[in-house]
JSON list of C-alpha atoms in Angstrom, two decimals:
[
{"chain": "W", "resi": 160, "resn": "MET", "atom": "CA", "xyz": [-2.36, -1.40, -12.09]},
{"chain": "W", "resi": 161, "resn": "LYS", "atom": "CA", "xyz": [0.47, -3.92, -11.80]},
{"chain": "W", "resi": 162, "resn": "ARG", "atom": "CA", "xyz": [0.92, -5.78, -8.52]},
{"chain": "W", "resi": 163, "resn": "CYS", "atom": "CA", "xyz": [4.38, -6.38, -7.09]},
{"chain": "W", "resi": 164, "resn": "MET", "atom": "CA", "xyz": [5.06, -8.71, -4.17]},
{"chain": "W", "resi": 165, "resn": "PHE", "atom": "CA", "xyz": [8.14, -8.09, -2.04]},
{"chain": "W", "resi": 166, "resn": "VAL", "atom": "CA", "xyz": [9.11, -11.20, -0.10]},
{"chain": "W", "resi": 167, "resn": "ASP", "atom": "CA", "xyz": [11.58, -10.23, 2.60]},
{"chain": "W", "resi": 168, "resn": "ASN", "atom": "CA", "xyz": [11.78, -10.82, 6.33]},
{"chain": "W", "resi": 169, "resn": "SER", "atom": "CA", "xyz": [12.94, -7.20, 6.74]},
{"chain": "W", "resi": 170, "resn": "SER", "atom": "CA", "xyz": [9.98, -4.91, 7.29]},
{"chain": "W", "resi": 171, "resn": "VAL", "atom": "CA", "xyz": [12.28, -1.96, 6.44]},
{"chain": "W", "resi": 172, "resn": "ILE", "atom": "CA", "xyz": [13.05, -3.33, 2.95]},
{"chain": "W", "resi": 173, "resn": "ARG", "atom": "CA", "xyz": [9.34, -3.99, 2.33]},
{"chain": "W", "resi": 174, "resn": "LYS", "atom": "CA", "xyz": [8.39, -0.51, 3.57]},
{"chain": "W", "resi": 175, "resn": "VAL", "atom": "CA", "xyz": [11.01, 1.21, 1.37]},
{"chain": "W", "resi": 176, "resn": "ALA", "atom": "CA", "xyz": [9.84, -0.77, -1.67]},
{"chain": "W", "resi": 177, "resn": "ARG", "atom": "CA", "xyz": [6.21, 0.13, -0.95]},
{"chain": "W", "resi": 178, "resn": "ARG", "atom": "CA", "xyz": [7.06, 3.84, -0.73]},
{"chain": "W", "resi": 179, "resn": "ILE", "atom": "CA", "xyz": [9.13, 3.85, -3.92]},
{"chain": "W", "resi": 180, "resn": "LEU", "atom": "CA", "xyz": [6.87, 1.73, -6.11]},
{"chain": "W", "resi": 181, "resn": "GLY", "atom": "CA", "xyz": [3.58, 2.95, -4.69]},
{"chain": "W", "resi": 182, "resn": "GLY", "atom": "CA", "xyz": [4.41, 6.40, -6.05]},
{"chain": "W", "resi": 183, "resn": "SER", "atom": "CA", "xyz": [4.98, 4.97, -9.53]},
{"chain": "W", "resi": 184, "resn": "GLY", "atom": "CA", "xyz": [1.46, 3.59, -9.91]},
{"chain": "W", "resi": 185, "resn": "MET", "atom": "CA", "xyz": [2.20, 0.06, -8.74]},
{"chain": "W", "resi": 186, "resn": "MET", "atom": "CA", "xyz": [0.43, -1.81, -5.96]},
{"chain": "W", "resi": 187, "resn": "VAL", "atom": "CA", "xyz": [2.93, -3.38, -3.56]},
{"chain": "W", "resi": 188, "resn": "ILE", "atom": "CA", "xyz": [1.99, -6.36, -1.46]},
{"chain": "W", "resi": 189, "resn": "GLU", "atom": "CA", "xyz": [4.25, -7.82, 1.20]},
{"chain": "W", "resi": 190, "resn": "ALA", "atom": "CA", "xyz": [5.20, -11.24, 2.50]},
{"chain": "W", "resi": 191, "resn": "ALA", "atom": "CA", "xyz": [7.61, -11.82, 5.38]},
{"chain": "W", "resi": 192, "resn": "SER", "atom": "CA", "xyz": [8.38, -15.45, 4.48]},
{"chain": "W", "resi": 193, "resn": "GLY", "atom": "CA", "xyz": [8.37, -17.85, 1.59]},
{"chain": "W", "resi": 194, "resn": "ARG", "atom": "CA", "xyz": [5.42, -19.76, 3.03]},
{"chain": "W", "resi": 195, "resn": "GLU", "atom": "CA", "xyz": [3.38, -16.56, 3.31]},
{"chain": "W", "resi": 196, "resn": "ALA", "atom": "CA", "xyz": [4.30, -15.64, -0.28]},
{"chain": "W", "resi": 197, "resn": "ILE", "atom": "CA", "xyz": [3.21, -19.04, -1.61]},
{"chain": "W", "resi": 198, "resn": "GLU", "atom": "CA", "xyz": [-0.12, -18.81, 0.20]},
{"chain": "W", "resi": 199, "resn": "MET", "atom": "CA", "xyz": [-0.71, -15.32, -1.21]},
{"chain": "W", "resi": 200, "resn": "CYS", "atom": "CA", "xyz": [0.29, -16.36, -4.75]},
{"chain": "W", "resi": 201, "resn": "ALA", "atom": "CA", "xyz": [-2.11, -19.32, -4.62]},
{"chain": "W", "resi": 202, "resn": "VAL", "atom": "CA", "xyz": [-4.98, -16.90, -3.97]},
{"chain": "W", "resi": 203, "resn": "ASP", "atom": "CA", "xyz": [-3.96, -14.06, -6.33]},
{"chain": "W", "resi": 204, "resn": "MET", "atom": "CA", "xyz": [-0.75, -14.20, -8.38]},
{"chain": "W", "resi": 205, "resn": "PRO", "atom": "CA", "xyz": [1.09, -10.86, -8.57]},
{"chain": "W", "resi": 206, "resn": "ASP", "atom": "CA", "xyz": [2.64, -9.55, -11.80]},
{"chain": "W", "resi": 207, "resn": "ILE", "atom": "CA", "xyz": [6.10, -9.22, -10.23]},
{"chain": "W", "resi": 208, "resn": "ILE", "atom": "CA", "xyz": [7.77, -11.01, -7.33]},
{"chain": "W", "resi": 209, "resn": "VAL", "atom": "CA", "xyz": [10.96, -9.78, -5.69]},
{"chain": "W", "resi": 210, "resn": "ALA", "atom": "CA", "xyz": [12.22, -12.53, -3.36]},
{"chain": "W", "resi": 211, "resn": "ASP", "atom": "CA", "xyz": [14.95, -12.15, -0.76]},
{"chain": "W", "resi": 212, "resn": "GLY", "atom": "CA", "xyz": [17.88, -14.45, -1.43]},
{"chain": "W", "resi": 213, "resn": "ALA", "atom": "CA", "xyz": [18.06, -15.26, 2.30]},
{"chain": "W", "resi": 214, "resn": "LEU", "atom": "CA", "xyz": [14.51, -16.09, 3.34]},
{"chain": "W", "resi": 215, "resn": "PRO", "atom": "CA", "xyz": [14.17, -17.50, 6.87]},
{"chain": "W", "resi": 216, "resn": "ASP", "atom": "CA", "xyz": [12.03, -20.51, 5.93]},
{"chain": "W", "resi": 217, "resn": "MET", "atom": "CA", "xyz": [13.13, -21.64, 2.46]},
{"chain": "W", "resi": 218, "resn": "GLN", "atom": "CA", "xyz": [15.66, -21.11, -0.31]},
{"chain": "W", "resi": 219, "resn": "ALA", "atom": "CA", "xyz": [14.69, -18.43, -2.84]},
{"chain": "W", "resi": 220, "resn": "GLN", "atom": "CA", "xyz": [15.01, -20.90, -5.72]},
{"chain": "W", "resi": 221, "resn": "ASP", "atom": "CA", "xyz": [12.54, -23.23, -3.97]},
{"chain": "W", "resi": 222, "resn": "LEU", "atom": "CA", "xyz": [10.05, -20.37, -3.67]},
{"chain": "W", "resi": 223, "resn": "ILE", "atom": "CA", "xyz": [10.53, -19.55, -7.36]},
{"chain": "W", "resi": 224, "resn": "ARG", "atom": "CA", "xyz": [10.03, -23.18, -8.42]},
{"chain": "W", "resi": 225, "resn": "ARG", "atom": "CA", "xyz": [6.88, -23.50, -6.33]},
{"chain": "W", "resi": 226, "resn": "VAL", "atom": "CA", "xyz": [5.44, -20.29, -7.79]},
{"chain": "W", "resi": 227, "resn": "ARG", "atom": "CA", "xyz": [6.33, -21.38, -11.33]},
{"chain": "W", "resi": 228, "resn": "ALA", "atom": "CA", "xyz": [4.55, -24.72, -10.73]},
{"chain": "W", "resi": 229, "resn": "MET", "atom": "CA", "xyz": [1.26, -22.97, -9.86]},
{"chain": "W", "resi": 230, "resn": "GLU", "atom": "CA", "xyz": [-1.45, -22.79, -12.49]},
{"chain": "W", "resi": 231, "resn": "SER", "atom": "CA", "xyz": [-2.32, -19.15, -13.01]},
{"chain": "W", "resi": 232, "resn": "PRO", "atom": "CA", "xyz": [-3.30, -16.89, -15.90]},
{"chain": "W", "resi": 233, "resn": "VAL", "atom": "CA", "xyz": [-0.63, -14.49, -14.60]},
{"chain": "W", "resi": 234, "resn": "VAL", "atom": "CA", "xyz": [3.00, -15.52, -15.16]},
{"chain": "W", "resi": 235, "resn": "PRO", "atom": "CA", "xyz": [4.97, -13.22, -12.87]},
{"chain": "W", "resi": 236, "resn": "GLN", "atom": "CA", "xyz": [8.37, -11.77, -13.57]},
{"chain": "W", "resi": 237, "resn": "VAL", "atom": "CA", "xyz": [10.66, -12.77, -10.70]},
{"chain": "W", "resi": 238, "resn": "LEU", "atom": "CA", "xyz": [13.73, -11.09, -9.28]},
{"chain": "W", "resi": 239, "resn": "ILE", "atom": "CA", "xyz": [15.94, -12.26, -6.45]},
{"chain": "W", "resi": 240, "resn": "SER", "atom": "CA", "xyz": [17.23, -9.59, -4.05]},
{"chain": "W", "resi": 241, "resn": "LEU", "atom": "CA", "xyz": [20.70, -9.95, -2.61]},
{"chain": "W", "resi": 242, "resn": "VAL", "atom": "CA", "xyz": [22.98, -7.94, -0.32]},
{"chain": "W", "resi": 243, "resn": "GLU", "atom": "CA", "xyz": [25.98, -8.69, -2.57]},
{"chain": "W", "resi": 244, "resn": "VAL", "atom": "CA", "xyz": [26.57, -10.15, -6.00]},
{"chain": "W", "resi": 245, "resn": "ASP", "atom": "CA", "xyz": [26.51, -13.93, -5.53]},
{"chain": "W", "resi": 246, "resn": "VAL", "atom": "CA", "xyz": [26.87, -15.54, -8.95]},
{"chain": "W", "resi": 247, "resn": "GLY", "atom": "CA", "xyz": [25.89, -18.98, -7.61]},
{"chain": "W", "resi": 248, "resn": "ALA", "atom": "CA", "xyz": [22.67, -17.67, -6.03]},
{"chain": "W", "resi": 249, "resn": "ILE", "atom": "CA", "xyz": [21.83, -15.69, -9.17]},
{"chain": "W", "resi": 250, "resn": "MET", "atom": "CA", "xyz": [22.35, -18.72, -11.41]},
{"chain": "W", "resi": 251, "resn": "ARG", "atom": "CA", "xyz": [20.27, -21.00, -9.11]},
{"chain": "W", "resi": 252, "resn": "ALA", "atom": "CA", "xyz": [17.48, -18.41, -9.13]},
{"chain": "W", "resi": 253, "resn": "LYS", "atom": "CA", "xyz": [17.62, -18.07, -12.93]},
{"chain": "W", "resi": 254, "resn": "ARG", "atom": "CA", "xyz": [17.53, -21.85, -13.40]},
{"chain": "W", "resi": 255, "resn": "ALA", "atom": "CA", "xyz": [14.44, -21.89, -11.15]},
{"chain": "W", "resi": 256, "resn": "GLY", "atom": "CA", "xyz": [12.76, -19.25, -13.34]},
{"chain": "W", "resi": 257, "resn": "ALA", "atom": "CA", "xyz": [13.90, -15.80, -12.18]},
{"chain": "W", "resi": 258, "resn": "GLN", "atom": "CA", "xyz": [14.56, -13.08, -14.75]},
{"chain": "W", "resi": 259, "resn": "GLY", "atom": "CA", "xyz": [17.26, -11.27, -12.79]},
{"chain": "W", "resi": 260, "resn": "TYR", "atom": "CA", "xyz": [18.45, -9.86, -9.51]},
{"chain": "W", "resi": 261, "resn": "LEU", "atom": "CA", "xyz": [18.36, -6.68, -7.46]},
{"chain": "W", "resi": 262, "resn": "LEU", "atom": "CA", "xyz": [20.98, -5.54, -4.96]},
{"chain": "W", "resi": 263, "resn": "LYS", "atom": "CA", "xyz": [19.85, -4.19, -1.61]},
{"chain": "W", "resi": 264, "resn": "PRO", "atom": "CA", "xyz": [19.75, -1.86, 0.05]},
{"chain": "W", "resi": 265, "resn": "PHE", "atom": "CA", "xyz": [18.34, 0.00, -2.92]},
{"chain": "W", "resi": 266, "resn": "ASN", "atom": "CA", "xyz": [17.20, 3.56, -3.47]},
{"chain": "W", "resi": 267, "resn": "ARG", "atom": "CA", "xyz": [14.49, 4.98, -5.70]},
{"chain": "W", "resi": 268, "resn": "PRO", "atom": "CA", "xyz": [16.59, 5.41, -8.89]},
{"chain": "W", "resi": 269, "resn": "GLN", "atom": "CA", "xyz": [18.13, 1.92, -8.55]},
{"chain": "W", "resi": 270, "resn": "LEU", "atom": "CA", "xyz": [14.81, 0.16, -8.01]},
{"chain": "W", "resi": 271, "resn": "LEU", "atom": "CA", "xyz": [12.99, 2.02, -10.77]},
{"chain": "W", "resi": 272, "resn": "GLU", "atom": "CA", "xyz": [15.87, 1.46, -13.23]},
{"chain": "W", "resi": 273, "resn": "CYS", "atom": "CA", "xyz": [15.89, -2.25, -12.45]},
{"chain": "W", "resi": 274, "resn": "PHE", "atom": "CA", "xyz": [12.16, -2.43, -13.21]},
{"chain": "W", "resi": 275, "resn": "ARG", "atom": "CA", "xyz": [12.59, -0.35, -16.40]},
{"chain": "W", "resi": 276, "resn": "ALA", "atom": "CA", "xyz": [15.40, -2.62, -17.61]},
{"chain": "W", "resi": 277, "resn": "LEU", "atom": "CA", "xyz": [13.04, -5.58, -17.33]},
{"chain": "W", "resi": 278, "resn": "LYS", "atom": "CA", "xyz": [10.26, -3.56, -18.97]},
{"chain": "W", "resi": 279, "resn": "ILE", "atom": "CA", "xyz": [8.17, -3.94, -15.83]},
{"chain": "W", "resi": 280, "resn": "ALA", "atom": "CA", "xyz": [7.48, -0.26, -15.30]},
{"chain": "W", "resi": 281, "resn": "ALA", "atom": "CA", "xyz": [7.74, 2.85, -17.46]}
]
C-alpha cells in the first residue's frame, strides 16, 4: 500500500484528502507544518508528498529541498498544492524537486486524475 503525506495547515484539506485517497487503497498521513513533515519523513519516508504552497513555517521549496536531501530508500514523488496557478511558485517547486502541482480546493475526480497523470495511483 502506497503512503501519501499531505502537508497543509488546513485540517479540512487534510481530512478531504484522507477520505478521497483512503478509499482508493492508499494510506494517507498528515502533517500540519513543514517542520512536522520533515520530522515524519526522517522516520519513515512516504511514497508521495503533497505540500501546501503556503505553509506557515517554511517555503514549500525549502521543504522539498530538505526532503530531497534525506537519505532514504524511498524517493517520493512530490506535488505542491496551490489555491491558484502561480507559475513562479510552480517553477520554484519544480527546481527544488517537485514533479507537479495540484489546485485546491479539489474534489475526488480532480485528485484521483492528478495522481493517475503522474502514474501514482491506478
